[in-house]
Coordinates of C-alpha atoms in Angstrom, one line a residue:
M1 CA -0.1 0.1 -0.2
I2 CA 2.8 2.1 1.1
E3 CA 4.3 1.5 -2.4
R4 CA 1.2 1.7 -4.6
R5 CA 0.6 5.7 -2.5
T6 CA 4.1 6.5 -3.4
V7 CA 4.4 5.8 -7.2
F8 CA 0.6 7.4 -7.6
K9 CA 2.5 11.2 -5.9
A10 CA 5.5 10.6 -8.2
A11 CA 2.7 10.3 -11.4
L12 CA 1.1 13.3 -9.7
A13 CA 4.5 15.3 -9.7
A14 CA 5.2 14.2 -13.3
G15 CA 2.1 15.2 -14.9
A16 CA 2.3 18.9 -13.1
A17 CA 5.8 19.2 -14.1
M18 CA 4.2 18.3 -18.2
L19 CA 1.4 20.9 -18.0
A20 CA 3.8 23.7 -16.7
A21 CA 6.3 23.0 -19.8
A22 CA 2.9 22.7 -22.3
C23 CA 1.6 26.4 -20.7
S24 CA 5.2 28.1 -20.5
S25 CA 6.4 30.6 -23.7
E26 CA 9.7 29.8 -25.4
E27 CA 11.3 32.8 -23.0
G28 CA 10.7 30.9 -19.7
G29 CA 7.8 33.9 -18.9
N30 CA 4.7 32.8 -17.5
A31 CA 1.2 32.8 -19.9
K32 CA -1.5 35.3 -20.4
P33 CA -4.9 34.1 -18.7
E34 CA -7.1 33.3 -21.7
G35 CA -9.5 36.2 -23.1
S36 CA -7.2 38.6 -23.0
G37 CA -6.9 39.6 -26.2
G38 CA -3.2 38.7 -26.9
G39 CA -1.8 41.6 -24.9
E40 CA -0.2 44.7 -26.3
Q41 CA -0.5 43.6 -29.8
G42 CA -4.3 44.0 -30.0
A43 CA -4.8 47.5 -27.7
A44 CA -5.7 50.6 -29.8
P45 CA -2.8 53.1 -30.6
V46 CA -2.6 55.9 -28.0
A47 CA -2.0 58.7 -30.5
K48 CA -5.3 60.7 -31.0
I49 CA -5.4 63.1 -33.9
T50 CA -8.2 65.9 -33.7
A51 CA -8.7 68.7 -36.7
E52 CA -10.3 72.0 -36.9
P53 CA -12.8 72.6 -38.7
A54 CA -13.9 69.3 -37.2
A55 CA -15.0 66.1 -40.1
D56 CA -18.5 67.1 -41.8
A57 CA -18.8 70.6 -40.6
K58 CA -20.8 72.3 -43.3
D59 CA -19.8 76.7 -43.6
A60 CA -16.6 76.8 -42.4
S61 CA -14.8 79.9 -42.4
V62 CA -12.5 80.6 -45.9
V63 CA -10.2 82.6 -43.6
T64 CA -9.6 80.4 -40.2
P65 CA -6.9 78.5 -41.0
V66 CA -7.3 74.9 -40.8
V67 CA -5.5 73.2 -37.7
V68 CA -4.6 69.6 -37.4
K69 CA -3.3 68.3 -33.7
V70 CA -2.8 64.9 -32.2
A71 CA -1.7 64.1 -28.9
D72 CA 0.7 61.8 -27.0
G73 CA 2.3 61.3 -30.4
K74 CA 3.8 63.0 -33.7
L75 CA 2.6 64.1 -36.5
T76 CA 4.0 62.1 -39.8
E77 CA 1.9 62.9 -42.8
V78 CA -1.1 65.9 -43.0
K79 CA -2.7 66.6 -46.9
V80 CA -5.8 68.9 -47.0
T81 CA -7.0 68.8 -50.6
G82 CA -9.9 70.8 -52.4
D83 CA -12.2 69.1 -54.3
S84 CA -10.2 70.8 -57.3
G85 CA -7.6 67.8 -56.4
K86 CA -5.1 70.8 -55.4
D87 CA -3.6 70.3 -51.8
V88 CA -3.5 72.9 -49.5
K89 CA 0.2 74.8 -48.5
G90 CA 0.3 74.1 -44.9
E91 CA 3.1 73.8 -42.2
L92 CA 4.0 71.4 -39.5
S93 CA 5.2 73.0 -36.0
A94 CA 8.8 72.2 -34.8
D95 CA 7.3 69.6 -32.6
G96 CA 5.8 67.6 -34.7
L97 CA 2.6 68.4 -33.0
T98 CA 0.5 71.1 -34.9
W99 CA -0.4 71.1 -38.6
T100 CA -1.7 74.6 -39.7
S101 CA -2.7 75.5 -43.6
T102 CA -0.9 78.9 -44.4
E103 CA -3.3 80.1 -47.2
V104 CA -7.3 80.6 -47.4
L105 CA -9.7 78.3 -48.7
G106 CA -12.2 79.1 -51.5
Y107 CA -15.7 79.9 -51.0
G108 CA -18.3 76.7 -51.4
K109 CA -16.1 74.0 -51.5
T110 CA -15.1 70.4 -50.3
Y111 CA -11.6 70.0 -48.4
T112 CA -10.5 66.0 -47.0
Y113 CA -7.6 66.1 -44.5
A114 CA -5.8 62.7 -44.3
A115 CA -3.1 62.7 -41.3
K116 CA -0.8 60.2 -39.6
A117 CA 1.0 60.1 -36.7
T118 CA 3.0 57.8 -35.1
G119 CA 2.3 57.4 -30.7
S120 CA 4.2 57.9 -27.6
D121 CA 3.9 53.7 -27.9
N122 CA 5.3 53.5 -31.9
K123 CA 2.2 52.9 -33.2
P124 CA 1.1 54.9 -36.0
A125 CA -2.7 56.4 -36.0
E126 CA -4.7 57.7 -38.8
F127 CA -7.1 60.1 -39.5
K128 CA -9.6 61.1 -42.0
G129 CA -12.7 63.5 -43.2
S130 CA -14.2 66.4 -44.6
F131 CA -15.8 69.6 -44.3
S132 CA -16.9 72.3 -46.7
T133 CA -16.7 75.7 -46.5
V134 CA -19.4 78.8 -47.0
K135 CA -21.2 79.8 -49.8
P136 CA -22.2 83.1 -49.8
A137 CA -25.2 84.5 -51.7
K138 CA -23.5 87.5 -52.8
E139 CA -19.6 88.5 -53.5
V140 CA -19.2 91.6 -52.9
R141 CA -15.7 93.4 -54.8
A142 CA -14.3 96.9 -53.3
T143 CA -12.3 99.4 -54.2
L144 CA -9.6 101.8 -53.3
N145 CA -8.6 105.2 -53.4
P146 CA -5.9 106.8 -53.4
T147 CA -4.5 104.3 -55.7
D148 CA -1.0 102.6 -55.6
D149 CA 2.2 105.3 -56.1
A150 CA -0.3 108.3 -56.0
E151 CA 1.1 111.0 -54.0
V152 CA -2.3 113.4 -52.9
G153 CA -2.7 116.6 -50.9
V154 CA -2.9 116.7 -47.4
A155 CA -6.8 116.9 -47.0
M156 CA -7.0 113.0 -49.2
P157 CA -9.1 111.5 -47.6
I158 CA -9.0 107.1 -47.6
S159 CA -12.0 105.9 -49.4
V160 CA -13.4 102.5 -49.5
K161 CA -16.2 101.9 -52.1
F162 CA -18.7 98.7 -52.1
A163 CA -20.2 97.6 -55.5
S164 CA -23.2 96.2 -53.2
P165 CA -24.8 97.7 -49.5
V166 CA -23.6 96.6 -46.7
K167 CA -25.3 95.8 -44.0
D168 CA -22.9 94.6 -41.6
K169 CA -21.1 98.0 -41.5
A170 CA -19.2 96.9 -38.2
A171 CA -17.4 94.0 -39.8
A172 CA -16.1 96.0 -42.8
E173 CA -15.1 98.4 -41.0
K174 CA -13.1 95.8 -38.9
A175 CA -11.8 94.9 -41.8
L176 CA -9.8 98.0 -42.7
K177 CA -6.2 98.6 -41.3
V178 CA -4.9 102.1 -41.9
K179 CA -0.9 102.4 -41.1
T180 CA 1.5 105.5 -41.6
D181 CA 4.9 105.7 -40.9
K182 CA 4.2 108.9 -38.5
D183 CA 1.1 108.7 -35.8
V184 CA -1.7 110.2 -37.0
E185 CA -5.4 110.3 -35.4
G186 CA -8.2 109.1 -37.8
S187 CA -11.3 107.5 -38.1
W188 CA -13.5 105.8 -40.8
G189 CA -16.8 107.4 -41.5
W190 CA -20.0 105.6 -43.5
L191 CA -21.2 108.5 -46.1
S192 CA -23.4 105.7 -47.7
D193 CA -24.0 102.3 -47.4
T194 CA -21.4 101.5 -50.0
Q195 CA -18.6 104.0 -49.0
V196 CA -16.9 104.3 -46.0
D197 CA -14.0 106.8 -46.2
W198 CA -11.0 107.6 -43.2
R199 CA -9.4 110.8 -42.6
P200 CA -7.4 112.4 -40.4
K201 CA -8.6 114.4 -37.6
E202 CA -6.4 117.3 -39.0
Y203 CA -4.4 117.7 -42.0
W204 CA -2.2 115.0 -42.9
P205 CA 1.8 115.4 -42.2
A206 CA 3.2 116.2 -45.6
N207 CA 5.6 113.8 -47.0
I208 CA 4.8 110.6 -45.0
K209 CA 3.3 107.1 -46.5
V210 CA 0.3 105.5 -45.9
N211 CA -0.4 102.0 -46.3
V212 CA -4.1 100.6 -46.0
E213 CA -4.9 97.0 -45.8
A214 CA -8.6 96.0 -46.7
K215 CA -9.1 92.4 -46.1
L216 CA -12.6 91.5 -46.8
Y217 CA -12.1 88.4 -48.2
G218 CA -13.9 85.8 -45.8
V219 CA -16.1 88.9 -44.2
A220 CA -19.4 88.1 -43.9
L221 CA -21.0 91.6 -44.5
G222 CA -24.5 90.8 -43.7
G223 CA -27.5 89.0 -45.5
G224 CA -25.4 86.2 -47.0
A225 CA -23.4 88.6 -48.7
Y226 CA -19.2 88.1 -48.0
G227 CA -16.3 90.1 -49.6
K228 CA -15.1 88.8 -52.7
A229 CA -11.4 89.8 -52.6
D230 CA -8.8 91.9 -50.1
V231 CA -7.7 95.2 -51.7
T232 CA -4.6 97.1 -50.7
T233 CA -2.3 100.6 -51.7
E234 CA 0.5 102.4 -50.6
F235 CA 0.5 106.3 -51.6
K236 CA 2.4 109.1 -50.3
I237 CA 0.8 112.3 -48.8
G238 CA 3.0 115.6 -50.6
R239 CA 3.8 119.0 -49.7
N240 CA 1.0 121.1 -46.9
Q241 CA -0.4 123.7 -49.7
V242 CA -3.8 125.5 -49.0
V243 CA -6.4 127.6 -50.8
K244 CA -7.8 130.2 -48.7
I245 CA -11.0 132.5 -50.1
N246 CA -12.7 135.2 -48.2
T247 CA -15.5 135.3 -50.7
P248 CA -16.3 138.7 -50.3
D249 CA -12.4 139.8 -50.3
H250 CA -12.1 138.6 -54.5
V251 CA -8.8 137.0 -53.8
M252 CA -7.4 133.4 -53.5
K253 CA -4.2 132.9 -51.4
V254 CA -2.3 130.1 -51.3
Y255 CA -0.5 128.7 -48.4
R256 CA 2.9 126.6 -48.5
G257 CA 4.0 125.2 -45.8
G258 CA 1.9 127.4 -43.4
A259 CA 3.2 130.5 -45.4
E260 CA 1.3 132.6 -47.9
S261 CA 2.9 131.7 -51.4
A262 CA 0.9 133.3 -54.1
S263 CA -2.4 135.3 -54.1
Y264 CA -4.4 135.5 -57.2
P265 CA -7.4 138.0 -58.0
C266 CA -11.0 136.3 -58.2
S267 CA -14.3 136.1 -58.9
N268 CA -16.7 133.8 -57.0
G269 CA -20.4 133.2 -57.0
L270 CA -23.1 135.8 -57.6
D271 CA -23.4 137.9 -54.3
G272 CA -27.1 138.3 -55.0
D273 CA -28.7 135.0 -55.8
V274 CA -27.6 132.7 -52.6
Q275 CA -27.8 129.8 -55.6
R276 CA -25.2 131.1 -57.2
N277 CA -23.3 131.5 -54.2
T278 CA -19.7 129.7 -54.2
P279 CA -20.3 127.6 -51.2
N280 CA -19.1 127.7 -47.6
G281 CA -16.5 124.6 -46.5
T282 CA -13.6 123.2 -46.8
F283 CA -13.4 120.9 -50.6
I284 CA -10.6 119.7 -52.1
V285 CA -9.2 119.5 -55.3
M286 CA -10.6 116.1 -57.0
T287 CA -9.5 115.9 -61.1
K288 CA -7.1 118.4 -62.7
E289 CA -8.2 119.2 -66.3
P290 CA -6.4 121.1 -68.8
M291 CA -10.0 121.9 -70.6
A292 CA -13.2 121.5 -68.8
R293 CA -16.7 122.0 -70.5
F294 CA -19.3 123.8 -68.6
D295 CA -23.1 123.3 -68.9
N296 CA -25.7 124.3 -67.4
A297 CA -29.1 124.8 -69.1
R298 CA -31.0 126.7 -66.1
Y299 CA -28.0 129.6 -66.7
G300 CA -28.6 129.2 -70.7
Y301 CA -25.0 128.1 -71.0
T302 CA -23.8 124.9 -72.2
N303 CA -20.4 123.4 -74.2
V304 CA -18.2 126.6 -72.8
N305 CA -14.9 125.8 -72.1
K306 CA -12.1 127.3 -69.7
K307 CA -8.8 126.1 -69.4
W308 CA -6.2 125.5 -66.1
S309 CA -10.0 123.5 -64.2
C310 CA -9.6 122.1 -61.1
R311 CA -12.7 120.5 -59.8
I312 CA -13.5 120.8 -56.0
S313 CA -16.9 119.3 -56.0
N314 CA -19.3 117.3 -57.6
N315 CA -22.0 119.5 -57.6
G316 CA -20.4 122.0 -60.3
E317 CA -18.0 124.5 -58.6
Y318 CA -14.6 124.5 -60.4
I319 CA -11.1 126.9 -59.6
H320 CA -10.7 127.7 -63.3
E321 CA -9.5 130.6 -65.8
N322 CA -12.4 132.9 -67.0
Q323 CA -10.7 135.3 -69.1
D324 CA -13.9 136.3 -70.3
N325 CA -14.9 137.7 -66.7
A326 CA -11.7 139.5 -66.5
A327 CA -13.3 142.9 -65.8
N328 CA -14.9 141.4 -62.5
I329 CA -11.9 139.9 -61.3
G330 CA -10.7 141.0 -58.0
K331 CA -13.8 143.2 -57.8
A332 CA -16.8 141.7 -58.0
N333 CA -18.4 138.3 -57.6
T334 CA -20.3 137.7 -60.6
S335 CA -20.1 133.6 -61.3
H336 CA -21.9 130.9 -61.5
G337 CA -20.1 129.5 -57.9
C338 CA -16.9 128.5 -59.4
V339 CA -13.9 130.6 -58.9
N340 CA -12.3 132.5 -61.7
L341 CA -8.9 133.3 -62.1
L342 CA -7.3 135.5 -65.0
E343 CA -5.7 133.0 -67.3
A344 CA -1.8 133.7 -66.6
D345 CA -2.8 133.3 -62.7
A346 CA -5.2 129.9 -62.9
K347 CA -2.1 128.0 -65.2
K348 CA 0.2 129.1 -62.4
Y349 CA -2.3 127.7 -59.7
F350 CA -3.0 124.7 -61.9
D351 CA 0.3 123.9 -62.0
S352 CA 0.8 123.8 -58.3
A353 CA -1.9 122.2 -57.1
M354 CA -2.2 118.3 -56.1
I355 CA -5.5 116.2 -56.1
G356 CA -6.5 116.1 -52.5
D357 CA -5.2 119.5 -52.0
P358 CA -7.5 121.5 -49.4
V359 CA -9.7 124.6 -50.4
E360 CA -11.3 126.4 -47.6
I361 CA -14.1 128.9 -48.7
T362 CA -15.9 131.0 -46.0
G363 CA -17.6 134.4 -46.2
S364 CA -20.6 133.3 -48.3
K365 CA -24.2 132.4 -47.5
L366 CA -24.8 129.5 -48.9
G367 CA -24.0 126.3 -46.8
S368 CA -22.1 123.6 -47.5
P369 CA -23.5 121.1 -50.5
T370 CA -24.8 117.9 -48.9
K371 CA -25.3 116.1 -52.5
S372 CA -20.8 116.4 -53.1
D373 CA -19.6 112.9 -52.7
V374 CA -16.5 114.2 -50.9
K375 CA -17.4 116.0 -48.0
N376 CA -15.4 114.9 -45.1
W377 CA -14.2 118.0 -44.3
F378 CA -17.8 119.2 -43.6
Y379 CA -18.3 117.4 -40.4
D380 CA -16.2 118.2 -37.3
W381 CA -14.6 116.0 -35.8
K382 CA -17.4 114.8 -33.4
S383 CA -19.5 114.7 -36.1
W384 CA -17.2 112.5 -38.5
K385 CA -16.2 110.0 -35.6
A386 CA -20.2 109.6 -34.6
L387 CA -20.2 107.9 -38.5
S388 CA -18.0 105.1 -38.1
A389 CA -20.0 101.7 -37.0
V390 CA -17.2 101.0 -34.4
K391 CA -18.5 102.1 -31.4

């Protein structure tokens, strides 16, 4: 009995040894329990890739950069492709954690992104998706004045004109920037639903450069309309020249750099008819025309040509030669609202004038023309600032 029990125990021990050998790994490690799924080889990658705009996003901004990020890993490849098949340009950060697009997107387009990363666990991760950008009901074009490389006078406003009325004026105005190489206080003011101007509080400093950026692409202008394109301009303010006319004096004085540089006898609008007065106000030289044609059926003249004409308003006022009125120049106001000069004087002034020069008129019984589209200096500073949509 004793021997039989001993043999039985030995058999159990041998069986246990064989079972242990069958369950051990080749490296001699311990076995994983059943149902473990094969261990770490089956675990999900730790790297997590995300993107903005998010996958399936609609009406995404065309100017907000596309950003792809990874957590617990580093990006190895990022592609954002438009529906035309062209890849969007972008840059990967030095740490490999973020990819950011470097170009604007198109309106009403679909973009697909595909990103790859390697996690901190050395396992690859992928991310795919697509989104679509906003599709405007209307794309509104804007233009800027002065144009590139222009040289203008010290009263010249900056003017942005839109092809269609702007409903969200504040949004449009916030997209406009004025930079100068000398500090200048100024403000935007809306003169209509399609025009916003910038003017300095006082006349511009002489001989400075001005840079204007209208970054309107992607800006919601209201009513489903968006800016069609960015526009910019860079121009120069020239020397300081100001014309001053007190109509009862029959004299037009020109000041250069604050000092009187010329004085010309003139004839202004007829004193006896207020509607023919040369109106009060600060105007600017708008055009220079070696020969201009004048028509006014109300007062019985058409196709009258005058030399050396500088337009100062769209209401019909000019500074020009009128040798036919020589008998009254310097003595009486007899014109239909223009400032008449002798031909030689008109030529001298014409040659000295610059678009944007201020023309200050006082002494008249007629107020400033309200319909002129260049009326920036008819407002005092407080009134002008009140025309801004950004409060």
